[in-house]
Short mmCIF file of C-alpha atoms in Angstrom, two decimals:
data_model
loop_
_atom_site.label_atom_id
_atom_site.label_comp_id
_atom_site.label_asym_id
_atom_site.label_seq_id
_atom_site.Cartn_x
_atom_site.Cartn_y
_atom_site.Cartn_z
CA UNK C 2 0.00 0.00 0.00
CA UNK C 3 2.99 1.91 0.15
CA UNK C 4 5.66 1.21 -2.38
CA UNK C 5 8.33 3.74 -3.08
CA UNK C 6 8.41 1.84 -6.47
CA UNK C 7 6.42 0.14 -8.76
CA UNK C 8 7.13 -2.29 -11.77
CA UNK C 9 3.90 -2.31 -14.23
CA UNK C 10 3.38 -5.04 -16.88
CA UNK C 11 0.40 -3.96 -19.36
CA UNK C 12 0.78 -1.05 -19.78
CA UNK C 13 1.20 0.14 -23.38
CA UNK C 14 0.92 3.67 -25.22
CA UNK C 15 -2.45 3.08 -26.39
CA UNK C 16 -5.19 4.12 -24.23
CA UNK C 17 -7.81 0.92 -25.61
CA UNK C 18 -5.91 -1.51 -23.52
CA UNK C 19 -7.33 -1.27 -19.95
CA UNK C 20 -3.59 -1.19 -18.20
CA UNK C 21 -2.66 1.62 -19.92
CA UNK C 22 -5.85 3.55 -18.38
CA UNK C 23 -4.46 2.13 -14.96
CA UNK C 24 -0.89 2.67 -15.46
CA UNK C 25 -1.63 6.23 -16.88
CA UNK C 26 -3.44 6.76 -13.45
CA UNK C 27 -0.21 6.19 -11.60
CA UNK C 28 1.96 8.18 -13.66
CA UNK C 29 0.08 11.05 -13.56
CA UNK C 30 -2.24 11.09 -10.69
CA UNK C 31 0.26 12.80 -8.49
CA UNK C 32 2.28 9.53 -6.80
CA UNK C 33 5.57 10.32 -6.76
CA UNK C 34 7.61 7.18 -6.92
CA UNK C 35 9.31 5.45 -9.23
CA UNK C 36 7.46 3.75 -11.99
CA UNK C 37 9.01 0.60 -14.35
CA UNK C 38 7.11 0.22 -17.48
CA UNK C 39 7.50 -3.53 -18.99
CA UNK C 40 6.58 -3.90 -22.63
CA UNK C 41 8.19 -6.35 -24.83
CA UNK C 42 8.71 -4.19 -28.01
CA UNK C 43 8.20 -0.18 -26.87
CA UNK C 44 10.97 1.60 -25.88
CA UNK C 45 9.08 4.42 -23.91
CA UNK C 46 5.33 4.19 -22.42
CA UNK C 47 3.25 7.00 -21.51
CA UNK C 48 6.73 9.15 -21.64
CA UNK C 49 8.86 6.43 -19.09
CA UNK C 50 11.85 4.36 -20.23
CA UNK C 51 10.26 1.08 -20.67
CA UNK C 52 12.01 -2.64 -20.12
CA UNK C 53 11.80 -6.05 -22.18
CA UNK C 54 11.31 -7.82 -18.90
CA UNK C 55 11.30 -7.74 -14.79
CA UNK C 56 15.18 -8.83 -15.18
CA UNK C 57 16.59 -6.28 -17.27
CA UNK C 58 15.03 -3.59 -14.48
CA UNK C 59 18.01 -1.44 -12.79
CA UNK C 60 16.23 -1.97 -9.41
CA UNK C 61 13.92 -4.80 -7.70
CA UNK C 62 10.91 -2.72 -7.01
CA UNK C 63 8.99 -2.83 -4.20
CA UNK C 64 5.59 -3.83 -5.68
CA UNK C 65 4.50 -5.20 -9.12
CA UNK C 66 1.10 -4.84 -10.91
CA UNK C 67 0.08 -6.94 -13.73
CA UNK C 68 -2.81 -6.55 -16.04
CA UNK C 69 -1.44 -9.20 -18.71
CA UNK C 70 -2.83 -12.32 -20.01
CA UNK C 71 -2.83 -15.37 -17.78
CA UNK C 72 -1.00 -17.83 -19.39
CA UNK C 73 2.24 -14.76 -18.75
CA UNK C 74 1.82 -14.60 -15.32
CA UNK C 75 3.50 -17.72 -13.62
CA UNK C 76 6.42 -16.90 -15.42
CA UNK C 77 6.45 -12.67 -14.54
CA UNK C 78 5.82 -13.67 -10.84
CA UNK C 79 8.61 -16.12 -10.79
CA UNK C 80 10.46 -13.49 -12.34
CA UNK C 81 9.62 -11.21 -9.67
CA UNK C 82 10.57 -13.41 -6.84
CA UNK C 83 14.07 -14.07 -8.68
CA UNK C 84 14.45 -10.28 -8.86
CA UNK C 85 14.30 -9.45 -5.24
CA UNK C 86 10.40 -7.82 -5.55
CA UNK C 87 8.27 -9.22 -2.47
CA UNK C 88 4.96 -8.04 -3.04
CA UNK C 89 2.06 -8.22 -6.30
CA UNK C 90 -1.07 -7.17 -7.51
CA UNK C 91 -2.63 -9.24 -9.82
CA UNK C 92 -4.87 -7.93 -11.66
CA UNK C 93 -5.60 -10.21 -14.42
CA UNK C 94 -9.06 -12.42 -14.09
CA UNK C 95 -9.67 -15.93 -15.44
CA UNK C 96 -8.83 -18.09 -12.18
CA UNK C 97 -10.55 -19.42 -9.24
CA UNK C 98 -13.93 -18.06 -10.54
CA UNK C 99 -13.88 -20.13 -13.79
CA UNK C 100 -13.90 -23.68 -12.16
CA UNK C 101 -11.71 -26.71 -11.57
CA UNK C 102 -8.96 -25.33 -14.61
CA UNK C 103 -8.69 -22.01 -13.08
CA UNK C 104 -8.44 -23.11 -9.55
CA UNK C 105 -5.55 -25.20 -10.66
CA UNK C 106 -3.88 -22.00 -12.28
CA UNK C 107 -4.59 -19.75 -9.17
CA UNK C 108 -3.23 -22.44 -6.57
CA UNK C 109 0.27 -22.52 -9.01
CA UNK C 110 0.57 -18.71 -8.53
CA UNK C 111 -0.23 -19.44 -5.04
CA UNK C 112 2.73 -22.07 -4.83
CA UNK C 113 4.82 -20.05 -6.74
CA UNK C 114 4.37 -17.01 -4.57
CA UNK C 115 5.55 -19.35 -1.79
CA UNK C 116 8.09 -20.12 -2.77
CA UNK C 117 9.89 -16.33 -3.17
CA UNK C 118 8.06 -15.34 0.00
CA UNK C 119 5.85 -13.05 -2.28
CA UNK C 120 2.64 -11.62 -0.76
CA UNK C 121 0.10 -10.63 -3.78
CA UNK C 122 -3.10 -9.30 -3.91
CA UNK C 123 -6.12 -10.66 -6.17
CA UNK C 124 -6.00 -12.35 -8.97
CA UNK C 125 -9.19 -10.65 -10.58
CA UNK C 126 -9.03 -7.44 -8.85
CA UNK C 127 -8.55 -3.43 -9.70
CA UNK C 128 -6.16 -3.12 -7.06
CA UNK C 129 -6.12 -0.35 -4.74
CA UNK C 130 -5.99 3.49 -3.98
CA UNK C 131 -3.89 5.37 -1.21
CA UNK C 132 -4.55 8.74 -1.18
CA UNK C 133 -2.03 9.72 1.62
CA UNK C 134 0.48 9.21 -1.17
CA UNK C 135 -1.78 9.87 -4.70
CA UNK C 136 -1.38 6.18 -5.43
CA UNK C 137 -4.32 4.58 -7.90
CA UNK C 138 -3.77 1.59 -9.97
CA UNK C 139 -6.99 1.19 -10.77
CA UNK C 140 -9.01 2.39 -14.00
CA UNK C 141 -10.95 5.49 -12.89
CA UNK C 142 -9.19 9.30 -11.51
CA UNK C 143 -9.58 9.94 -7.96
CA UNK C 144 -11.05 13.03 -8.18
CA UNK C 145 -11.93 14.52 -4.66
CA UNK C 146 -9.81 14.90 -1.36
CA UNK C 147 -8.68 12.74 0.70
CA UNK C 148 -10.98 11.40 3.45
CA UNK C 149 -11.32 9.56 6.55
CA UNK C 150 -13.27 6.18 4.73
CA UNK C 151 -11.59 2.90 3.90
CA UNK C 152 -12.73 0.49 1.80
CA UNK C 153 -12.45 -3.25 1.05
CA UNK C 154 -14.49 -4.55 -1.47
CA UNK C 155 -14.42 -8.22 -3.33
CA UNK C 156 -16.02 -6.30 -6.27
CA UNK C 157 -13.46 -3.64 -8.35
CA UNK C 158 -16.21 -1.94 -9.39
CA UNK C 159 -16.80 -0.63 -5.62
CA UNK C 160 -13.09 0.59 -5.26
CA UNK C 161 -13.26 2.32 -9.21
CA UNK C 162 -16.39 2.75 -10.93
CA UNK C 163 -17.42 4.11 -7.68
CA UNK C 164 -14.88 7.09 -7.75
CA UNK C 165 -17.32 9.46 -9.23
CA UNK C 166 -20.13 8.86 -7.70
CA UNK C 167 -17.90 9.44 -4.75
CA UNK C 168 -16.55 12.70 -5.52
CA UNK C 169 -19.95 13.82 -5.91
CA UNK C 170 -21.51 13.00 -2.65
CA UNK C 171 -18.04 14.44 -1.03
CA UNK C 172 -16.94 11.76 0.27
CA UNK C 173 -13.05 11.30 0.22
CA UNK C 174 -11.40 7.76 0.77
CA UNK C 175 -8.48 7.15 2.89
CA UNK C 176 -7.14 4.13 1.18
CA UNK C 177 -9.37 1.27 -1.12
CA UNK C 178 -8.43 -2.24 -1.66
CA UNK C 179 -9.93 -4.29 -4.04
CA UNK C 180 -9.33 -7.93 -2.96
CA UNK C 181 -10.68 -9.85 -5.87
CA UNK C 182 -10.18 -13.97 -5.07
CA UNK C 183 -8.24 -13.72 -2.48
CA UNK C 184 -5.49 -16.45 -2.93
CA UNK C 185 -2.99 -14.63 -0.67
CA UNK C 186 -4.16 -11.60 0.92
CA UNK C 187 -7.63 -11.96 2.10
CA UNK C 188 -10.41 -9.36 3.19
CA UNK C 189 -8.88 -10.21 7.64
CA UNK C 190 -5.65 -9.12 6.18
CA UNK C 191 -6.92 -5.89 4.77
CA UNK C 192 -9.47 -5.43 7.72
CA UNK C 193 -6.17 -5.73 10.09
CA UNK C 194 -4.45 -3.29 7.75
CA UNK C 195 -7.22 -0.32 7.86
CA UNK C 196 -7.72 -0.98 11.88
CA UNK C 197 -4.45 0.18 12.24
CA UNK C 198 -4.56 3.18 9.96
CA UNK C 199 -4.38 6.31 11.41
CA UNK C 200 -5.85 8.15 8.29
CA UNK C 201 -8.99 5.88 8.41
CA UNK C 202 -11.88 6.30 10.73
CA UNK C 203 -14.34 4.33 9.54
CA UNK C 204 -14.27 1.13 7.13
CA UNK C 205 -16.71 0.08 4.68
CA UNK C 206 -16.82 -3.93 3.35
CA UNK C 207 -18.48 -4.96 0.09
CA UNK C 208 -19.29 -8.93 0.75
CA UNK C 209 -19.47 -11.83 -1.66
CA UNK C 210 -17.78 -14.66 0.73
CA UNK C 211 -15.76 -15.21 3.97
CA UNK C 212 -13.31 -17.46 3.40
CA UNK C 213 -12.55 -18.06 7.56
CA UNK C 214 -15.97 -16.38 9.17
CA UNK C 215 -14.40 -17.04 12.69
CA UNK C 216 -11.18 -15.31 12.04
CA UNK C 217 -13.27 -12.46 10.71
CA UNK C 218 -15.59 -12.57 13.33
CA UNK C 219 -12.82 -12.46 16.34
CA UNK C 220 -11.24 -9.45 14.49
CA UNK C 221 -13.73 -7.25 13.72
CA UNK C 222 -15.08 -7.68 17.48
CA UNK C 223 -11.75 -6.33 18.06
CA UNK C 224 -12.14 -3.54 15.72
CA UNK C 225 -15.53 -2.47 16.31
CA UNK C 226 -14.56 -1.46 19.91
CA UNK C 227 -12.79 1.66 18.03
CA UNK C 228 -13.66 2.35 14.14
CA UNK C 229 -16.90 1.65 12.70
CA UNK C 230 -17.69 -1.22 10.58
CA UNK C 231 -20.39 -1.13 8.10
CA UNK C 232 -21.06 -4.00 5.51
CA UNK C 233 -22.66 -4.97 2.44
CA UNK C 234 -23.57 -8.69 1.97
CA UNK C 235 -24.76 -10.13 -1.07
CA UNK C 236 -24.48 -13.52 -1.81
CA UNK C 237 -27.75 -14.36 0.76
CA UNK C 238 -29.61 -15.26 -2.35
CA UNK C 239 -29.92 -18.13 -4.55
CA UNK C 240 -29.54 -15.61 -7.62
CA UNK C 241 -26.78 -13.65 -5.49
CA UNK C 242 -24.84 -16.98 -4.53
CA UNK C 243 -24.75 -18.03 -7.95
CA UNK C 244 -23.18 -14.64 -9.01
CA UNK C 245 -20.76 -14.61 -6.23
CA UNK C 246 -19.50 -18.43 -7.52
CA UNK C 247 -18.91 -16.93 -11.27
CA UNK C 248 -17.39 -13.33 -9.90
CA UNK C 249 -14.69 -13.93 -7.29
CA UNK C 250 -15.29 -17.62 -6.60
CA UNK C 251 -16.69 -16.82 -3.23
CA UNK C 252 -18.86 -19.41 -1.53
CA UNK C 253 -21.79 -17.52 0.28
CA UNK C 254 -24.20 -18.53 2.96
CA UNK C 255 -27.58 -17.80 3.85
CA UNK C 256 -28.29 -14.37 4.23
CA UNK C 257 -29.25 -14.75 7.85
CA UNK C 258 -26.26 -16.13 8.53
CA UNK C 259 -23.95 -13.31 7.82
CA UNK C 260 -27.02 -11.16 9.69
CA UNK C 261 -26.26 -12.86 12.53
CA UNK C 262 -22.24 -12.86 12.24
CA UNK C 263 -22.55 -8.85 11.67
CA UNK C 264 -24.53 -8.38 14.59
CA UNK C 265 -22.25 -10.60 16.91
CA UNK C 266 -19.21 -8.52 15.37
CA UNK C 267 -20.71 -4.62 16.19
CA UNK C 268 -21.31 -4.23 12.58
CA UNK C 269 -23.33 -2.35 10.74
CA UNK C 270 -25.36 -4.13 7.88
CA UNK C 271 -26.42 -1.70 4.84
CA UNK C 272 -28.84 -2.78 3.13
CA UNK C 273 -28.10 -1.18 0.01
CA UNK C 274 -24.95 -0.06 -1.81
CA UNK C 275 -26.20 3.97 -1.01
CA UNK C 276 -26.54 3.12 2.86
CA UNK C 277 -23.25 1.49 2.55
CA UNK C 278 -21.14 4.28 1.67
CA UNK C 279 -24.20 7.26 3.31
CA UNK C 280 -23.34 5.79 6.37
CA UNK C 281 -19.87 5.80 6.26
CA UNK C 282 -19.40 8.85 4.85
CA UNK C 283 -21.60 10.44 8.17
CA UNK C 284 -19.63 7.81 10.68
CA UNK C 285 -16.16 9.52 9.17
CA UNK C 286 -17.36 12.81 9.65
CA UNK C 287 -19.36 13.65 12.82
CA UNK C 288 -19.58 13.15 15.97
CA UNK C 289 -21.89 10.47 17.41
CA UNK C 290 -25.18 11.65 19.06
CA UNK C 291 -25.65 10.89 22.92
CA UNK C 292 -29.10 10.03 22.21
CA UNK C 293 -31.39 9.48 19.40
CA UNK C 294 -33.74 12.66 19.77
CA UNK C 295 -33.44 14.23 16.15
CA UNK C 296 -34.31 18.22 15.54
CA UNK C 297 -35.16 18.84 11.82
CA UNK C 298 -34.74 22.05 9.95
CA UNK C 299 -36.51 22.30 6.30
CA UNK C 300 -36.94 24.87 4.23
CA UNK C 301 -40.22 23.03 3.04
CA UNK C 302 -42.92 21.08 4.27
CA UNK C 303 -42.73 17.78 2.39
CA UNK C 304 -38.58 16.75 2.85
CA UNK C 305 -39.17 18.11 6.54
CA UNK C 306 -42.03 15.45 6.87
CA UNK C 307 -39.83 12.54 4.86
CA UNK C 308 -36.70 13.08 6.82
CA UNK C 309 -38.89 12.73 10.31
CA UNK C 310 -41.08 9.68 8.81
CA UNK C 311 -37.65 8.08 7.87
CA UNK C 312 -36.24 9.01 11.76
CA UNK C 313 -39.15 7.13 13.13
CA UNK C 314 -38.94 3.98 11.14
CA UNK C 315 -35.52 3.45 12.17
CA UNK C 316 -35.19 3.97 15.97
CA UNK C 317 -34.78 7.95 16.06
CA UNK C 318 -37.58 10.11 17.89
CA UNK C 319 -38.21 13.75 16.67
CA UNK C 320 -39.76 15.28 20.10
CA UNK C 321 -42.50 17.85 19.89
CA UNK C 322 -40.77 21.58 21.03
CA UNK C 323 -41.62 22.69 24.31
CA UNK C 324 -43.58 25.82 24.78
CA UNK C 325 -40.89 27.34 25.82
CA UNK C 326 -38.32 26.62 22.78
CA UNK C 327 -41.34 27.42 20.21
CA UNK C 328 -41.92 30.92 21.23
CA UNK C 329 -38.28 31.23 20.77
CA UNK C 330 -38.54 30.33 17.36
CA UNK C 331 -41.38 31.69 16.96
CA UNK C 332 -40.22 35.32 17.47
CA UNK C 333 -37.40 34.52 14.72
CA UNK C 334 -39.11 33.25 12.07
CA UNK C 335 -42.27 33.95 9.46
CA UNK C 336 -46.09 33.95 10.01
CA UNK C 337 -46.20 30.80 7.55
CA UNK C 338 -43.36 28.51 10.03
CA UNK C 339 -44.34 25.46 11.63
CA UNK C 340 -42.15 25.47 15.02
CA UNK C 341 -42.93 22.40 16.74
CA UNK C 342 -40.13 20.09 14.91
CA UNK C 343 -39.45 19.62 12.59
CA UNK C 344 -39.75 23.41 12.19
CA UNK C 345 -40.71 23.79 8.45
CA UNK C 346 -39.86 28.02 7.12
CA UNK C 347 -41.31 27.05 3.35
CA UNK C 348 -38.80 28.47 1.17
CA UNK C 349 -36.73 31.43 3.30
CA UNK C 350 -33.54 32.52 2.03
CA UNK C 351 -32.50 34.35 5.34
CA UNK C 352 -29.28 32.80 5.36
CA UNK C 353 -28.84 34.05 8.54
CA UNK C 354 -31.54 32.01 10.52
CA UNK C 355 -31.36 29.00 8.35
CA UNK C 356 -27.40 28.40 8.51
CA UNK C 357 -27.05 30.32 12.00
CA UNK C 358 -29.75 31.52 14.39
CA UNK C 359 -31.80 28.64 14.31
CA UNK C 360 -29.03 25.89 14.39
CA UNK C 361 -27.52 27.56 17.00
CA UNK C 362 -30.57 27.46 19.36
CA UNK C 363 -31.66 24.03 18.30
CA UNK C 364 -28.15 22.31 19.09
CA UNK C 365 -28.04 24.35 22.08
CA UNK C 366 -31.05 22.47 23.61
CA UNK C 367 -30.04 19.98 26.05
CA UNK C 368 -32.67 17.26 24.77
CA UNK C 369 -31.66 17.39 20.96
CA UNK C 370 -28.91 15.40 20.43
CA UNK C 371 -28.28 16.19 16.56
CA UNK C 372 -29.58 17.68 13.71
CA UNK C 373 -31.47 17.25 10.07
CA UNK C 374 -31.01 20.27 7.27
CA UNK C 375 -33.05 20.31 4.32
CA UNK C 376 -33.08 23.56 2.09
CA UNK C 377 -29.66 24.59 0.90
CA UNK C 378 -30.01 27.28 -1.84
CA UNK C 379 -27.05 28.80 -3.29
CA UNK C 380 -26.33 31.78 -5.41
CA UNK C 381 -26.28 29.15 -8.59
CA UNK C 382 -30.60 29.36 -8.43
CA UNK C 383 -30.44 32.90 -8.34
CA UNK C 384 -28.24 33.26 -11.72
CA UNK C 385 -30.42 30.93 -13.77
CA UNK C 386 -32.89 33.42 -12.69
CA UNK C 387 -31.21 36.39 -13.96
CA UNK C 388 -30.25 34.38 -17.04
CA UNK C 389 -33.70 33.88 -17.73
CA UNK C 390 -34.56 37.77 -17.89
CA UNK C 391 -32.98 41.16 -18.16
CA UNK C 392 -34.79 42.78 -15.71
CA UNK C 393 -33.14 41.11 -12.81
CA UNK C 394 -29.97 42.62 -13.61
CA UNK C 395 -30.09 44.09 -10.32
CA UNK C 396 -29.70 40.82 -8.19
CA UNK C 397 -26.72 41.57 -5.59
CA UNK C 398 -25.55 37.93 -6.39
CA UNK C 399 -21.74 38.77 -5.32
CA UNK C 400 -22.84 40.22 -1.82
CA UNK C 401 -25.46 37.04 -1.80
CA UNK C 402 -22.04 35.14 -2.39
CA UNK C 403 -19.90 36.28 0.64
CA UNK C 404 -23.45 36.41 2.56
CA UNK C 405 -23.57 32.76 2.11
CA UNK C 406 -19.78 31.79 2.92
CA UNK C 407 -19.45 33.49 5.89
CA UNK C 408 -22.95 32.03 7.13
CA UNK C 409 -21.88 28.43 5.79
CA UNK C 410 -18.52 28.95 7.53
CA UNK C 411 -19.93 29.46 11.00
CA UNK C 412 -22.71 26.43 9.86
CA UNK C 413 -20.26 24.05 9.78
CA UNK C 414 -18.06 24.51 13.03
CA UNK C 415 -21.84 23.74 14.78
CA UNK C 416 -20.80 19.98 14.82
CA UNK C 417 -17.31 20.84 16.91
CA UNK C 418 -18.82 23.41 18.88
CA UNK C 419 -22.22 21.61 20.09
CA UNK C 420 -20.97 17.98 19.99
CA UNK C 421 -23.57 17.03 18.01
CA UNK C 422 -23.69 15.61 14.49
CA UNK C 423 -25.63 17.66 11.67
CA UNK C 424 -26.58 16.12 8.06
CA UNK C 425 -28.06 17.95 5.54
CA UNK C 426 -30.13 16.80 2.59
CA UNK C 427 -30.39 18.50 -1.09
CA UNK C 428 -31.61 17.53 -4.48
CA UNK C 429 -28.95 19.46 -6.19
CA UNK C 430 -25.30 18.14 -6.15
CA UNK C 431 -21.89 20.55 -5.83
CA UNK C 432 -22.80 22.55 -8.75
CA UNK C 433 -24.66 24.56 -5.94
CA UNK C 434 -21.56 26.47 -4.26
CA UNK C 435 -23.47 25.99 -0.93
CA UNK C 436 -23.39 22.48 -1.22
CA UNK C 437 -19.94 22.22 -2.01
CA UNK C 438 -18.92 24.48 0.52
CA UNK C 439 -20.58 22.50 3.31
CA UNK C 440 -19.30 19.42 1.64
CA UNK C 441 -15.49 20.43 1.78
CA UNK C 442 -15.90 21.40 5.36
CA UNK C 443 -17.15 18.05 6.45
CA UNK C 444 -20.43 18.04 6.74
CA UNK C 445 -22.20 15.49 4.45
CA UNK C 446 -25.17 16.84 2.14
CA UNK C 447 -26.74 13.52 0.97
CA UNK C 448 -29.16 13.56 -2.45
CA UNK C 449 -32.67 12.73 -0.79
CA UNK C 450 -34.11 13.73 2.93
CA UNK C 451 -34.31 9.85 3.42
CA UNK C 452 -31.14 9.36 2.99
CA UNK C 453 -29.66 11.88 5.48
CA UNK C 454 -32.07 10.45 8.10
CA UNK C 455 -30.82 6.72 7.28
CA UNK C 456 -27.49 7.67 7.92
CA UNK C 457 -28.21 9.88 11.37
CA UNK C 458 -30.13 6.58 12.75
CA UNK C 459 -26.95 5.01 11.36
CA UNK C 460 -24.97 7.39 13.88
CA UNK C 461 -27.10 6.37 17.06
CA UNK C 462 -26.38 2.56 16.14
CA UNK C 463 -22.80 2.35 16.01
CA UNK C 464 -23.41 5.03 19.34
CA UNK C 465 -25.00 1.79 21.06
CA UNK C 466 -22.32 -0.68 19.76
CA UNK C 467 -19.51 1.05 21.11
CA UNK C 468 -21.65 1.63 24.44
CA UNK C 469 -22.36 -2.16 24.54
CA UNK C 470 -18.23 -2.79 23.98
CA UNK C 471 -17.12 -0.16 26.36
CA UNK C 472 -19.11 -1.58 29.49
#
C-alpha cells in the first residue's frame, strides 16, 4: 500500500488496452515514486523508459502490478521473486472463478508465490488506492480529497467505478483495496491493515464470501470497539450466490447467517450499496449523538415530513418543542413557520436564521442530540434566474455570495462546537456552491431527505455498539 516503487506489466501507449488507463493513473495522478514500465517491443510508455522484462530492471521494485494475459503470469511472478520484488497485484481475471482449470492456475501462482516469499493481492481485482500518497492503480481518476473512509471490497467496481459517484456525494477515501479472489491476501488481512490506519476512521466492506468467518468474526469484534464497521452482503440469495460463484469464486451462505455474524461482530449491515457508503461517509465525519432525539430544519414542508417519517422507522424520535423553545422560534421566524419540529420556514432565504440563528438554538437544547437540514439554496438558483430575464440585472448575487460563505462557515463549526452531528439533505449536487462548501468542510449533504435520516439513525447505532463494547 505503500511502495516507493512500482514495476507495471500492461501497460502500453495506447489508451484501448485497460492497463494503460491504470498505469496512466499512476503516472500522472500525483504519486511520486518510481514507476518501471514492462513492454516487450516499446521503448518508452506514456513518456517512461520502458524494459523487455522484470530482469533487465536497474532496481527490484517494491511492488508489481500486472494486467497481462494469464498464461504470462507464472512466469512474470517467478520473475519477480528471482528479482528481489516481495509483493504483487494481480490484476488479471480468469482463475478461481472459472472452475476446476482455473483453480488449478490460481493455486500454481499461489505455490509459486511461496516459494519467493511473495505476498500478492487478487488475482481478478482493480487493485487499490492510497490517497495519503496519490497512489491509484486502478481504471478510474480519484477526483476529490482525501478522506477519513476505507474500503475493502471483493467487487473492483466498488473501489473504481465508484470514484465518481464518490466525488460527488463528497466523500473522500483514505485508502481502497480491491481484494478480488483472495489467494494470498484476504479481506482479515486488509481489515487488520485499515484498523491500524491512522488516516482511516471508519471502514466500509463490500461482501461476496468469507473465506474463515471465525477469524473475521474475532477481528472485527476487536475492531468495532474503536472504528466503525459497516457491511454490504450479497451472496444471501440463490440468484446472489450463484453470481458470487462466477465473480470472485466466493462461496456464500444464507443471508441470515452473515445477519447474525454482523450483529455478533458490532457491525453495521447496509442494506443497500447507497446506505453502505451514506453511512460511512456520516460515521467519518461527525460526531456520534448521545441520544437518538433528532431536531429537523426544512426549508419546506414535504422533505421536513420525509426526513422525520424516515427518523421514526428506524429507531430515532423527533420530540415535539416545548412551549418554551417554540416561542423562541417563533419570534425569529415567518407567520407561515411550523415550530414544533421539525420546524418547516417554506422556502426562506435568510441565510442568517437558516445556517445560524436557528441551528444555534436548536443544538443548544439539552434534549436534541443532533440535527437534520433540508433547504440549501445557493447563489447558482439565483443566476439561472437572472439568465432567464434582463430585468433582474439588479440581483446583488456577489454580496449574496460572501453572505452565504461566511454564514456556511460558521454552519459548519456547529458539529465541533455543540458535539452534536448535523446532516443535511439537497436535491442538487456541488454545482450549488453551498453544497460544495458544506461538503469540503465536512459536513455530508446527501441527495434525498431519506437518505440523510438513514445515515443519522446510522450514527445512534454504532453510538449503542460502542456503548455495549465499552461496558
Amino acid at each position: 500500500m505503500n511502495p516507493k516503487s512500482i514495476v507495471f506489466l500492461g501497460g502500453s501507449n495506447s489508451i484501448q488496452t485497460v492497463g494503460t488507463a491504470q498505469l496512466l493513473n499512476i503516472v500522472k495522478g500525483g504519486y511520486k515514486g518510481k514507476v518501471y514500465p514492462v513492454h516487450l517491443k516499446e521503448k518508452t510508455v506514456l513518456g517512461l523508459n520502458a524494459y523487455p522484462s522484470i530482469t533487465d530492471l536497474p532496481e527490484p521494485p517494491e511492488l508489481a502490478v500486472m494486467v497481462i494475459p494469464n498464461p504470462a503470469i507464472p512466469g512474470a511472478l517467478d520473475e519477480c521473486g528471482k528479482k528481489g520484488i516481495r509483493h504483487a497485484i494481480i490484476i488479471t481475471a480468469g482463475y478461481e472463478e472459472m472452475g476446476n482449470e482455473g483453480k488449478q492456475m490460481q493455486q500454481q501462482l499461489v505455490e509459486i508465490a511461496g516459494r519467493y516469499g511473495i505476498r500478492f493481492l487478487g488475482p481478478n481485482c482493480i487493485g487499490i488506492i492510497n490517497c495519503s500518497i496519490n497512489l491509484n492503480t486502478t481504471w478510474f481518476a480519484c477526483k476529490y480529497k482525501p478522506g477519513k473512509v476505507g474500503v475493502i471490497s471483493q467487487s473492483g467496481s466498488y473501489v473504481t467505478q465508484t470514484l465518481p459517484y464518490f466525488a460527488k456525494l463528497g466523500l473522500g477515501l483514505s485508502q481502497a483495496i480491491s481484494i478480488g479472489n483472495q489467494a494470498d491476501i484476504d479481506m482479515v488481512n486488509c481489515l487488520e491493515y485499515l484498523s491500524e490506519d491512522p488516516n482511516t476512521k471508519t471502514i466500509a466492506l463490500y461482501i461476496e464470501g468469507l473465506k474463515n468467518p471465525r477469524v473475521f468474526l474475532e477481528l472485527a469484534r476487536r475492531v468495532t470497539h474503536k472504528k466503525p464497521i459497516v457491511a454490504l452482503y450479497v451472496g444471501g440469495t440463490e440468484a446472489g450466490s450463484r453470481s458470487c460463484a462466477s465473480h470472485t469464486g466466493s462461496i456464500s451462505g444464507p443471508d441470515e447467517v452473515y445477519g447474525a455474524l454482523f450483529k455478533q461482530a458490532g457491525i453495521l449491515r447496509a442494506q443497500s450499496f447507497s446506505d453502505l457508503f451514506d453511512w460511512c461517509l456520516a460515521l467519518a465525519q461527525q460526531p456520534l449523538p448521545a441520544g437518538n432525539n433528532i431536531a429537523i430544519l426544512s426549508n419546506s414542508g414535504g422533505p421536513g415530513t420525509s426526513m422525520a417519517d424516515e427518523c421514526n422507522r428506524h429507531g430515532l424520535l423527533v420530540p415535539k418543542f416545548d412551549i418554551g423553545t417554540r416561542e423562541k422560534i417563533r419570534a425569529i421566524t415567518p407567520l407561515t413557520a411550523s415550530c414544533k419540529n421539525p420546524i418547516d420556514l417554506t422556502m426562506n432565504y435568510d441565510l442568517d436564521l437558516i445556517y445560524k440563528i436557528l441551528p444555534d438554538l436548536i443544538l443548544n437544547l439539552s434534549n436534541i442530540d443532533g440535527m437534520l437540514l433540508y433547504g440549501i439554496f445557493g447563489p447558482i438558483h439565483f443566476r439561472e434566474k437572472m439568465a432567464m430575464s434582463d430585468e433582474l440585472a439588479d440581483v446583488p448575487v456577489e454580496l449574496m455570495e460572501r453572505l452565504m460563505r461566511e454564514t456556511c462557515s460558521e454552519f459548519v463549526e456547529f458539529p465541533d462546537k455543540h458535539r452534536k452531528p448535523i446532516l443535511c439533505a439537497c436535491f442538487c449536487g456541488r454545482e450549488d456552491e453551498a453544497v460544495k462548501l458544506i461538503q469540503d468542510a465536512g459536513i455530508p449533504v446527501y441527495p434525498t431527505p431519506g437518505r440523510a435520516a438513514r445515515a443519522m439513525a446510522a450514527l445512534w447505532e454504532y453510538k449503542k455498539i460502542r456503548d455495549k463494547n465499552h461496558r
